[in-house]
Amino acid sequence: MGKPQAKSRKPHKKGKMKTFKTKRRTLDADQRWTHIQPENKTKSLAEKTEFDEDKPGLGQFYCLSCDRYFTDSLTLDQHNSTKSHKRLLKQLDVKPWTPEDSNLPIDNGPKLTKSDSMD
């Protein structure tokens, strides 16, 4: 009987996962929020649904809130009824935090006087 085989010590390819993460990169929440606002919605939808052979469905079937392309209208309709799409719609109801929000003054409520705090 021979000895058990040792594991091969091949170097790991760390860059492989980074390519997968950047390949499927979508818009951030604040960018999606600005795209679905009524004043920007028609313009951004027209830009995203231009005819393009490289995109799925020739770029004609696009979900603005999820920033995804689909192959046909049936797939887009199925996507609109999924849990992940509804969850994203609920998140987009609230305006996302911006750096300008940090400059706003903080309201801590009414100031207590000594007579109020001693009661």
mmCIF file of C-alpha atoms in Angstrom:
data_model
loop_
_atom_site.group_PDB
_atom_site.id
_atom_site.type_symbol
_atom_site.label_atom_id
_atom_site.label_comp_id
_atom_site.label_asym_id
_atom_site.label_seq_id
_atom_site.Cartn_x
_atom_site.Cartn_y
_atom_site.Cartn_z
ATOM 1 C CA MET A 1 0.000 0.000 0.000
ATOM 2 C CA GLY A 2 1.244 3.420 -0.909
ATOM 3 C CA LYS A 3 0.953 6.684 0.916
ATOM 4 C CA PRO A 4 -2.086 8.922 0.369
ATOM 5 C CA GLN A 5 -1.668 11.471 -2.352
ATOM 6 C CA ALA A 6 -0.795 14.985 -1.207
ATOM 7 C CA LYS A 7 -2.940 17.887 -2.328
ATOM 8 C CA SER A 8 -1.545 19.755 -5.267
ATOM 9 C CA ARG A 9 -0.383 23.217 -4.344
ATOM 10 C CA LYS A 10 -1.523 25.242 -7.310
ATOM 11 C CA PRO A 11 -1.724 28.990 -6.896
ATOM 12 C CA HIS A 12 -5.258 30.316 -6.542
ATOM 13 C CA LYS A 13 -6.522 32.705 -9.151
ATOM 14 C CA LYS A 14 -7.841 35.589 -7.064
ATOM 15 C CA GLY A 15 -8.615 37.813 -10.020
ATOM 16 C CA LYS A 16 -11.245 35.412 -11.353
ATOM 17 C CA MET A 17 -13.925 36.382 -8.811
ATOM 18 C CA LYS A 18 -13.282 40.074 -9.400
ATOM 19 C CA THR A 19 -14.108 39.666 -13.072
ATOM 20 C CA PHE A 20 -17.410 38.006 -12.199
ATOM 21 C CA LYS A 21 -18.314 40.809 -9.772
ATOM 22 C CA THR A 22 -17.565 43.562 -12.260
ATOM 23 C CA LYS A 23 -19.164 41.715 -15.160
ATOM 24 C CA ARG A 24 -22.599 41.789 -13.514
ATOM 25 C CA ARG A 25 -22.267 45.277 -12.066
ATOM 26 C CA THR A 26 -25.551 47.190 -12.019
ATOM 27 C CA LEU A 27 -26.464 50.731 -11.057
ATOM 28 C CA ASP A 28 -26.397 51.775 -7.423
ATOM 29 C CA ALA A 29 -29.613 52.508 -5.543
ATOM 30 C CA ASP A 30 -29.296 56.291 -5.771
ATOM 31 C CA GLN A 31 -28.709 56.113 -9.546
ATOM 32 C CA ARG A 32 -31.733 53.849 -10.016
ATOM 33 C CA TRP A 33 -33.808 56.218 -7.854
ATOM 34 C CA THR A 34 -32.981 59.168 -10.108
ATOM 35 C CA HIS A 35 -33.817 57.098 -13.217
ATOM 36 C CA ILE A 36 -37.343 56.247 -12.018
ATOM 37 C CA GLN A 37 -38.303 59.819 -11.105
ATOM 38 C CA PRO A 38 -41.134 61.087 -13.365
ATOM 39 C CA GLU A 39 -39.049 63.879 -14.911
ATOM 40 C CA ASN A 40 -36.226 61.448 -15.866
ATOM 41 C CA LYS A 41 -38.179 58.254 -16.527
ATOM 42 C CA THR A 42 -39.023 58.711 -20.220
ATOM 43 C CA LYS A 43 -35.571 60.001 -21.103
ATOM 44 C CA SER A 44 -33.696 57.206 -19.321
ATOM 45 C CA LEU A 45 -36.047 54.528 -20.702
ATOM 46 C CA ALA A 46 -35.520 55.837 -24.242
ATOM 47 C CA GLU A 47 -31.736 55.743 -23.751
ATOM 48 C CA LYS A 48 -31.745 52.210 -22.354
ATOM 49 C CA THR A 49 -34.070 50.682 -24.975
ATOM 50 C CA GLU A 50 -32.145 51.774 -28.050
ATOM 51 C CA PHE A 51 -31.557 49.005 -30.572
ATOM 52 C CA ASP A 52 -28.319 47.184 -29.684
ATOM 53 C CA GLU A 53 -27.284 43.763 -30.985
ATOM 54 C CA ASP A 54 -24.972 43.074 -28.054
ATOM 55 C CA LYS A 55 -27.696 43.227 -25.390
ATOM 56 C CA PRO A 56 -30.309 40.530 -24.672
ATOM 57 C CA GLY A 57 -33.495 40.988 -26.674
ATOM 58 C CA LEU A 58 -31.661 43.564 -28.814
ATOM 59 C CA GLY A 59 -31.947 46.008 -25.885
ATOM 60 C CA GLN A 60 -35.730 46.388 -26.231
ATOM 61 C CA PHE A 61 -36.916 44.785 -22.957
ATOM 62 C CA TYR A 62 -35.480 46.636 -19.968
ATOM 63 C CA CYS A 63 -36.485 46.972 -16.312
ATOM 64 C CA LEU A 64 -35.651 50.487 -15.067
ATOM 65 C CA SER A 65 -35.901 49.719 -11.374
ATOM 66 C CA CYS A 66 -33.627 46.644 -11.512
ATOM 67 C CA ASP A 67 -31.316 47.804 -14.324
ATOM 68 C CA ARG A 68 -31.667 44.501 -16.213
ATOM 69 C CA TYR A 69 -32.264 43.524 -19.829
ATOM 70 C CA PHE A 70 -34.507 40.609 -20.845
ATOM 71 C CA THR A 71 -34.851 38.522 -23.994
ATOM 72 C CA ASP A 72 -38.580 39.043 -24.593
ATOM 73 C CA SER A 73 -41.694 40.631 -23.142
ATOM 74 C CA LEU A 74 -42.846 37.389 -21.494
ATOM 75 C CA THR A 75 -39.640 37.178 -19.472
ATOM 76 C CA LEU A 76 -39.967 40.841 -18.514
ATOM 77 C CA ASP A 77 -43.558 40.259 -17.335
ATOM 78 C CA GLN A 78 -42.456 37.250 -15.294
ATOM 79 C CA HIS A 79 -39.679 39.335 -13.765
ATOM 80 C CA ASN A 80 -42.173 42.054 -12.775
ATOM 81 C CA SER A 81 -44.016 39.533 -10.597
ATOM 82 C CA THR A 82 -40.921 38.208 -8.785
ATOM 83 C CA LYS A 83 -40.066 38.855 -5.168
ATOM 84 C CA SER A 84 -36.705 40.478 -5.915
ATOM 85 C CA HIS A 85 -38.297 43.038 -8.267
ATOM 86 C CA LYS A 86 -40.992 43.926 -5.732
ATOM 87 C CA ARG A 87 -38.369 44.267 -3.003
ATOM 88 C CA LEU A 88 -36.368 46.692 -5.144
ATOM 89 C CA LEU A 89 -39.491 48.733 -5.876
ATOM 90 C CA LYS A 90 -40.161 49.031 -2.159
ATOM 91 C CA GLN A 91 -36.577 50.180 -1.539
ATOM 92 C CA LEU A 92 -36.871 52.797 -4.281
ATOM 93 C CA ASP A 93 -39.948 54.376 -2.659
ATOM 94 C CA VAL A 94 -37.661 56.042 -0.105
ATOM 95 C CA LYS A 95 -35.186 58.686 -1.272
ATOM 96 C CA PRO A 96 -31.655 57.330 -0.759
ATOM 97 C CA TRP A 97 -29.173 59.052 1.522
ATOM 98 C CA THR A 98 -26.890 61.603 -0.127
ATOM 99 C CA PRO A 99 -23.787 63.427 1.132
ATOM 100 C CA GLU A 100 -25.823 66.653 1.169
ATOM 101 C CA ASP A 101 -28.049 65.079 3.838
ATOM 102 C CA SER A 102 -25.114 65.028 6.252
ATOM 103 C CA ASN A 103 -24.881 68.827 6.076
ATOM 104 C CA LEU A 104 -28.455 69.330 7.297
ATOM 105 C CA PRO A 105 -28.845 70.471 10.918
ATOM 106 C CA ILE A 106 -29.929 67.895 13.459
ATOM 107 C CA ASP A 107 -33.137 68.534 15.373
ATOM 108 C CA ASN A 108 -32.953 66.854 18.770
ATOM 109 C CA GLY A 109 -36.346 68.088 19.898
ATOM 110 C CA PRO A 110 -37.229 70.771 22.443
ATOM 111 C CA LYS A 111 -34.565 71.793 24.935
ATOM 112 C CA LEU A 112 -35.229 70.781 28.525
ATOM 113 C CA THR A 113 -35.026 73.367 31.274
ATOM 114 C CA LYS A 114 -34.023 72.584 34.825
ATOM 115 C CA SER A 115 -37.625 72.676 36.020
ATOM 116 C CA ASP A 116 -38.671 70.130 33.369
ATOM 117 C CA SER A 117 -35.904 67.691 34.202
ATOM 118 C CA MET A 118 -36.442 67.828 37.993
ATOM 119 C CA ASP A 119 -40.096 66.670 37.812
#
